[in-house]
Tab-separated table of C-alpha atoms in Angstrom:
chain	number	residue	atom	x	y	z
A	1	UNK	CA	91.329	130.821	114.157
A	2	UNK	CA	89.602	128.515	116.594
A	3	UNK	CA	91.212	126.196	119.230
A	4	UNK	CA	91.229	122.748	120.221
A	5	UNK	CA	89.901	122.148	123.402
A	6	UNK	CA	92.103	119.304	124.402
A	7	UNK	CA	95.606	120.726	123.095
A	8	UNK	CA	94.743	124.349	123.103
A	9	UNK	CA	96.361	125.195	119.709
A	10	UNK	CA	94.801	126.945	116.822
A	11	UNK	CA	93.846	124.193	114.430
A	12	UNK	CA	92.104	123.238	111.498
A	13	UNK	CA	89.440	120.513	111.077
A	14	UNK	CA	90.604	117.245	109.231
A	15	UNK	CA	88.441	115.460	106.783
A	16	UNK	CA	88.138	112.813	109.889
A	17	UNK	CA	86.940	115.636	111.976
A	18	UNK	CA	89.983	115.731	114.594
A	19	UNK	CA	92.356	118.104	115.530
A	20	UNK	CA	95.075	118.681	113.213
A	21	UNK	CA	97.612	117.860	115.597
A	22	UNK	CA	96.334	116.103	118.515
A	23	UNK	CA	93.525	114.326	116.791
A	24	UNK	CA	90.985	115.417	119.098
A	25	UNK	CA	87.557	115.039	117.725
A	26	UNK	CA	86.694	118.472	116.759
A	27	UNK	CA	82.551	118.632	116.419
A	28	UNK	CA	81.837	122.067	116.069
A	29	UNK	CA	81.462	124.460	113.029
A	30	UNK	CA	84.007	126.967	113.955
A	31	UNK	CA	86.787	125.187	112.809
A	32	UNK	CA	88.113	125.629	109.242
A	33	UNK	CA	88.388	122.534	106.957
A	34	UNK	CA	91.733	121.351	105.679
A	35	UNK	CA	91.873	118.820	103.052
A	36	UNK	CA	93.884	115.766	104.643
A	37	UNK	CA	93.301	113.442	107.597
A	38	UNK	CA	94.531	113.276	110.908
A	39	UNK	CA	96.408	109.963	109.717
A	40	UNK	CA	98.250	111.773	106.376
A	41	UNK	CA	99.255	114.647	108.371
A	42	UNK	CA	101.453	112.589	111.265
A	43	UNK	CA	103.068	110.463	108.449
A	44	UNK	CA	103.964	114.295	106.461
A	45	UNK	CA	104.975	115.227	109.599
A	46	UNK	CA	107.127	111.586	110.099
A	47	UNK	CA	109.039	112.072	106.334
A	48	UNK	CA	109.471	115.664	107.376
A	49	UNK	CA	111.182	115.322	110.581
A	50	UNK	CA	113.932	112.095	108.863
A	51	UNK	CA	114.303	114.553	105.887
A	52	UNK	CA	115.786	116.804	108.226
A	53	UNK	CA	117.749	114.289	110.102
A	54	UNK	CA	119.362	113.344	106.745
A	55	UNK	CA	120.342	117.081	105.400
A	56	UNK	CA	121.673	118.064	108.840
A	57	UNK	CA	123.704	114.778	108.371
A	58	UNK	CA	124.980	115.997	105.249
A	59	UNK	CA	125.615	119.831	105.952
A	60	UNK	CA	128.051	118.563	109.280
A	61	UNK	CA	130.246	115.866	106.571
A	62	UNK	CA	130.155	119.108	103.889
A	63	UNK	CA	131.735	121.799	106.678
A	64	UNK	CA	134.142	118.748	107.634
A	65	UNK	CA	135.204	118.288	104.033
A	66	UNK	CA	135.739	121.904	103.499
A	67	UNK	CA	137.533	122.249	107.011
A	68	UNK	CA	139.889	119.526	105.720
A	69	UNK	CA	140.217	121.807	102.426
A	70	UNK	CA	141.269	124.781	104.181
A	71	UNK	CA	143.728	123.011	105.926
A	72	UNK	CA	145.437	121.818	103.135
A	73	UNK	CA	146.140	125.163	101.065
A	74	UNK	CA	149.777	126.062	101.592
A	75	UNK	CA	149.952	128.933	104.325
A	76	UNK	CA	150.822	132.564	101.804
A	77	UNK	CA	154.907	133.104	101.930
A	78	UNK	CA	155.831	136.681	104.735
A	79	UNK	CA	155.819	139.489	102.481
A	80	UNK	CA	159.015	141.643	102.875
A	81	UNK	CA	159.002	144.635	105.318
A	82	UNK	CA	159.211	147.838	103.169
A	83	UNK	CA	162.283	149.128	104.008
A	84	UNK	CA	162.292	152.759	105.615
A	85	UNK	CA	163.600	155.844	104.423
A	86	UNK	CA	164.976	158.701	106.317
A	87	UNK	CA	164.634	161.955	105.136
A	88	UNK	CA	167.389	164.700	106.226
A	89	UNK	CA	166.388	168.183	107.047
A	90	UNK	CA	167.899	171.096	105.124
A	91	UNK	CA	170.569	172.738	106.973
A	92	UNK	CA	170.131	176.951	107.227
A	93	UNK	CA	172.004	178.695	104.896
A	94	UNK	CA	174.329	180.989	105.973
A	95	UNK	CA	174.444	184.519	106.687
A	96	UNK	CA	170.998	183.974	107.298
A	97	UNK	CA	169.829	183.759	110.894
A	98	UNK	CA	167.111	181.606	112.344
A	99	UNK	CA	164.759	183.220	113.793
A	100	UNK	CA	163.703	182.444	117.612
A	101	UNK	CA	160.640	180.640	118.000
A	102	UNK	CA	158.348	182.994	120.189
A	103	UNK	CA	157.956	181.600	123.439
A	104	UNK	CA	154.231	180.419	125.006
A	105	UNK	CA	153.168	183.102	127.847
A	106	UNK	CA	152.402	181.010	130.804
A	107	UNK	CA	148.712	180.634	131.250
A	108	UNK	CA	147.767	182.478	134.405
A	109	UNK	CA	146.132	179.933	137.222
A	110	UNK	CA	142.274	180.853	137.727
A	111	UNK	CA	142.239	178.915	141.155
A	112	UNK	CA	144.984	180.609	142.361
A	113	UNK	CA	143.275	183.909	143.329
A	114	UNK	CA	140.492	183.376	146.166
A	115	UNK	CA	137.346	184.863	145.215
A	116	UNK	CA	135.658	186.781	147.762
A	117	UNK	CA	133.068	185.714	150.023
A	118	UNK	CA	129.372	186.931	149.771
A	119	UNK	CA	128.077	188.304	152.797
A	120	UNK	CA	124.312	187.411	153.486
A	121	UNK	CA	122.053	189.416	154.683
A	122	UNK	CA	119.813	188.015	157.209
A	123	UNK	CA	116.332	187.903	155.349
A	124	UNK	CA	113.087	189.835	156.781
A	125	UNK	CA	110.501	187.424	157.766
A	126	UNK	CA	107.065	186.945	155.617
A	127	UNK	CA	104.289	188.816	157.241
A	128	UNK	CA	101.354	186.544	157.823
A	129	UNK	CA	99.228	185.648	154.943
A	130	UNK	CA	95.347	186.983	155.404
A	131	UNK	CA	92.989	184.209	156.275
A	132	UNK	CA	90.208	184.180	153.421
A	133	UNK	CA	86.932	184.366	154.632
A	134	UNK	CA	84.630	181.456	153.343
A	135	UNK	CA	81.962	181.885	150.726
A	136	UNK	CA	78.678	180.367	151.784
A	137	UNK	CA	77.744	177.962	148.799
A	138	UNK	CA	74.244	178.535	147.226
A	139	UNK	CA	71.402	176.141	148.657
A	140	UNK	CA	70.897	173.383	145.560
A	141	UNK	CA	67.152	172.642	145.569
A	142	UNK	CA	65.602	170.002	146.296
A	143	UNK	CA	65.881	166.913	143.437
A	144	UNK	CA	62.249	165.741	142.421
A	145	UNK	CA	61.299	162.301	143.933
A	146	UNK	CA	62.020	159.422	140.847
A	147	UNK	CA	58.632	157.708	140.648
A	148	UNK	CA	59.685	153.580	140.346
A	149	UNK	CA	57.512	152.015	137.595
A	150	UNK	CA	55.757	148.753	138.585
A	151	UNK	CA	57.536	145.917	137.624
A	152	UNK	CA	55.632	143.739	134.636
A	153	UNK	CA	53.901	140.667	136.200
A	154	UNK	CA	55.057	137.726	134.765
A	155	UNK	CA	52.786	135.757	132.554
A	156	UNK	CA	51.266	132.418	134.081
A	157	UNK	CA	52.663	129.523	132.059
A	158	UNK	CA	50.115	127.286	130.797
A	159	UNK	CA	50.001	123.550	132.046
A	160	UNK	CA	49.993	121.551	128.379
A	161	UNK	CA	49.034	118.552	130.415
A	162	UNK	CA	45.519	118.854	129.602
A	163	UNK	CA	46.336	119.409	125.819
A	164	UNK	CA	48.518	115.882	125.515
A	165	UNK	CA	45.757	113.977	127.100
A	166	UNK	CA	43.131	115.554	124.287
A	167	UNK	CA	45.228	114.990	121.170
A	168	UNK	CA	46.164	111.629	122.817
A	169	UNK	CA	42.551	110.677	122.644
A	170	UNK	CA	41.753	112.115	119.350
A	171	UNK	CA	44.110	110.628	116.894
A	172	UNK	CA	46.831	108.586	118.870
A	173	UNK	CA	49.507	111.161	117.461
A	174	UNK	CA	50.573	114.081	119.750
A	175	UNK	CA	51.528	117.652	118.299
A	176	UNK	CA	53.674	119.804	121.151
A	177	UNK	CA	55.862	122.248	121.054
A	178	UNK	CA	59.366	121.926	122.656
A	179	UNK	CA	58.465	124.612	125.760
A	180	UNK	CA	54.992	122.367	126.537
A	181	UNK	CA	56.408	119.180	126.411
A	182	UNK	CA	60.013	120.950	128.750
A	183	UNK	CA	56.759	122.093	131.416
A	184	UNK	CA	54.981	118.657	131.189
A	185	UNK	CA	58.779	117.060	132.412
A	186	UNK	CA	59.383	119.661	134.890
A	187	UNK	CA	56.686	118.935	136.730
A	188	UNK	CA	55.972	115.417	136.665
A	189	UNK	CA	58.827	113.301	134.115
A	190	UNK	CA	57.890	109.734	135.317
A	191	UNK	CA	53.861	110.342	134.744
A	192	UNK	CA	55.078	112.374	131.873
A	193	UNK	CA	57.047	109.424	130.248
A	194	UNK	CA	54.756	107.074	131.045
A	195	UNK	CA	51.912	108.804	128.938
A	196	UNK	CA	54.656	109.245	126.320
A	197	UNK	CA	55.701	105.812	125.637
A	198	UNK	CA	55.305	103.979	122.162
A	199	UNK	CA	53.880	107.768	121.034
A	200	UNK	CA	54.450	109.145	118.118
A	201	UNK	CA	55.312	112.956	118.831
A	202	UNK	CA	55.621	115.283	116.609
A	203	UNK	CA	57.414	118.459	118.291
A	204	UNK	CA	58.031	121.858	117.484
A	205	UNK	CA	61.100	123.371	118.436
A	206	UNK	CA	64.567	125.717	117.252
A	207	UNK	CA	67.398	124.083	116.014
A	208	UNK	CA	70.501	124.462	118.095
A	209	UNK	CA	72.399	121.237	116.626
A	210	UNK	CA	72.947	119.025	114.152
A	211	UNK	CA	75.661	116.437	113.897
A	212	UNK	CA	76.076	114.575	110.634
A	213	UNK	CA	78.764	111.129	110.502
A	214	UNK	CA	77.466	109.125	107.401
A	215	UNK	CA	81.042	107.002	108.122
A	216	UNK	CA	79.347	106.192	111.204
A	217	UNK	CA	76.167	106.020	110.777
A	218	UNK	CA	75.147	109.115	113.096
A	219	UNK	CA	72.602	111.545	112.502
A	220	UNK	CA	70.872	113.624	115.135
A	221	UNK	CA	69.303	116.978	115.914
A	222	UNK	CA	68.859	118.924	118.930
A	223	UNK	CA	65.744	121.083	119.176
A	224	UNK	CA	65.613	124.201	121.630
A	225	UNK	CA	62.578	125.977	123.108
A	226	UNK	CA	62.014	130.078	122.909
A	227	UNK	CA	62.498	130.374	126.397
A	228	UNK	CA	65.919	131.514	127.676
A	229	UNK	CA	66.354	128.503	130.160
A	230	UNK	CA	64.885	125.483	128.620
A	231	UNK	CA	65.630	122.124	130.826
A	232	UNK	CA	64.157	119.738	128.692
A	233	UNK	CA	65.474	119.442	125.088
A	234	UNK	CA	64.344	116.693	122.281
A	235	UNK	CA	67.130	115.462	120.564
A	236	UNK	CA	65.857	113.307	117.959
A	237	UNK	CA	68.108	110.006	115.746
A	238	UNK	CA	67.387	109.640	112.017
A	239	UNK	CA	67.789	106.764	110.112
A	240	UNK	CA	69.716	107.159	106.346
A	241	UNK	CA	66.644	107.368	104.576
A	242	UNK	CA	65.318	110.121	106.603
A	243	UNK	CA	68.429	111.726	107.107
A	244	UNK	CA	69.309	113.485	103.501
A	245	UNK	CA	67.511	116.732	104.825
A	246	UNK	CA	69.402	117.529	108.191
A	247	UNK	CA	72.697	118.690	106.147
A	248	UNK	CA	69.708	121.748	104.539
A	249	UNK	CA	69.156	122.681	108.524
A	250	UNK	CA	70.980	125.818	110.080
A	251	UNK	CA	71.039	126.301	113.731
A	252	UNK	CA	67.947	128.530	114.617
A	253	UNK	CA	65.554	127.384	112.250
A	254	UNK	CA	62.422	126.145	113.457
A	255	UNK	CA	61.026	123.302	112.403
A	256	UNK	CA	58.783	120.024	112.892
A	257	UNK	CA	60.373	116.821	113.495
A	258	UNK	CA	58.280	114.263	113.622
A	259	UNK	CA	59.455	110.587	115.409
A	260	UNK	CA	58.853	107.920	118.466
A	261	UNK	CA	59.421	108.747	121.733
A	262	UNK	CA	61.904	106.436	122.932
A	263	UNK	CA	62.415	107.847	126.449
A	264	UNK	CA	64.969	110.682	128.384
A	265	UNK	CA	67.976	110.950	129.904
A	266	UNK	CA	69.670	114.518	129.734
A	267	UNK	CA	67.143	115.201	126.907
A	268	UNK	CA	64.368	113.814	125.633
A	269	UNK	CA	64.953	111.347	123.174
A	270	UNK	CA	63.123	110.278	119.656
A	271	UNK	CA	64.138	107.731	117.206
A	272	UNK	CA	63.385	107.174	113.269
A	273	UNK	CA	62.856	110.808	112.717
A	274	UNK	CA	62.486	112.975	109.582
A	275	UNK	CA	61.646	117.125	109.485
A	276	UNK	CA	57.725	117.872	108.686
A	277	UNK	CA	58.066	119.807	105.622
């Protein structure tokens, strides 16, 4: 189960999307849903906690009342000691004699006779051990040379400066993907967002979010390049018109989003989007 980042406990997601027991906003899709807010499960746990309160309260008067019942009961009256009976041995008969109990043979003392002392005999010493004479190992021969490969030369990454300024001047709309347009802010972002202003862009790019609120009003997507390190994402607003198809998105889909630039900050950002179907 996951964890809340701001209590650590494993949790589930509330309808309200918090943490079941801090309240933390919980954003991600790792978290399993439970059916209940954040606000219904503090008062469950508020009637929970004075339920107990009341039965402990009434478990400590029920041991009091049956303390005061056992002291009540009339103690049991002493039970007369049985009393004891003394039987008499038969006397012999007589003209009959007893016979003499045989007597014990006293047990002779082990200790008392000294064992004799071992004499030993002064041990030969060990003749000297013959030194082995080393065996010459056999020569290993030599290990062929490993022949290094030539690393791959990198491919030269294309400047898509050129290509904004073209579609620019054809049709006043510009098509980029999200790795061109991440290049084009590398190098340059304030000539870069100065060509992009009032644009409409239409970019190209992976999904790697998508946050959905309709109780607040918030609907957004984040779009990824293919490269490993990408600087530069688009994250792109939708209004509630356009925004009945992000819930259909999974994270690494591709897609075409389609909005106007409205500037960047730690992405670039679009507003009034909707997906290119």
């Amino acid at each position: 189960m996951a964890r809340c980042p701001n209590c650590g406990r494993e949790t589930l997601r509330t309808e309200d999307w918090a943490c079941q027991w801090c309240g933390y906003p919980l954003l991600g899709r790792g978290y399993k849903k439970i059916d209940k807010t954040f606000k219904q499960l503090q008062e469950e746990r508020q009637y929970g906690s004075n339920s107990s309160d009341t039965g402990s309260k009434e478990e400590s008067e029920f041991e009091r009342d049956l303390d005061e019942e056992v002291d009540l009961e009339p103690e049991p009256e002493p039970r007369p000691e049985p009393r004891l009976r003394f039987s008499h041995r038969p006397q012999p008969r007589p003209g009959i004699k007893a016979e003499p109990e045989p007597e014990e043979e006293p047990e002779l003392d082990n200790e008392a006779a000294p064992e004799p002392e071992t004499v030993h005999e002064s041990e030969p010493a060990p003749a000297p051990r013959p030194v082995p004479t080393p065996i010459p190992r056999p020569a290993t021969p030599p290990q062929p040379e490993l022949k290094m490969e030539p690393a791959a030369k990198p491919e030269p990454e294309i400047d898509p400066r050129p290509v904004l300024i073209k579609l620019e001047a054809a049709s006043g709309e510009i098509q980029v993907s999200v790795d061109e347009i991440n290049s084009v802010f590398q190098s340059d972002k304030l000539s870069a967002n100065a060509k992009l202003t009032a644009k409409i862009l239409t970019v190209t790019g992976i999904v790697e979010k998508v946050f959905v609120r309709e109780h607040l009003e918030i609907r957004y997507l984040v779009l990824t390049g293919t490269r490993r390190m990408t600087v530069w994402k688009v994250r792109g607003t939708f209004g509630k018109e356009n925004g009945s198809l992000l819930g259909k998105l999974a994270e690494g889909q591709t897609v075409a989003v389609r909005g106007e630039y409205d500037g960047y900050g730690n992405n670039i950002i679009m507003k009034n989007c909707a997906v290119v179907i």
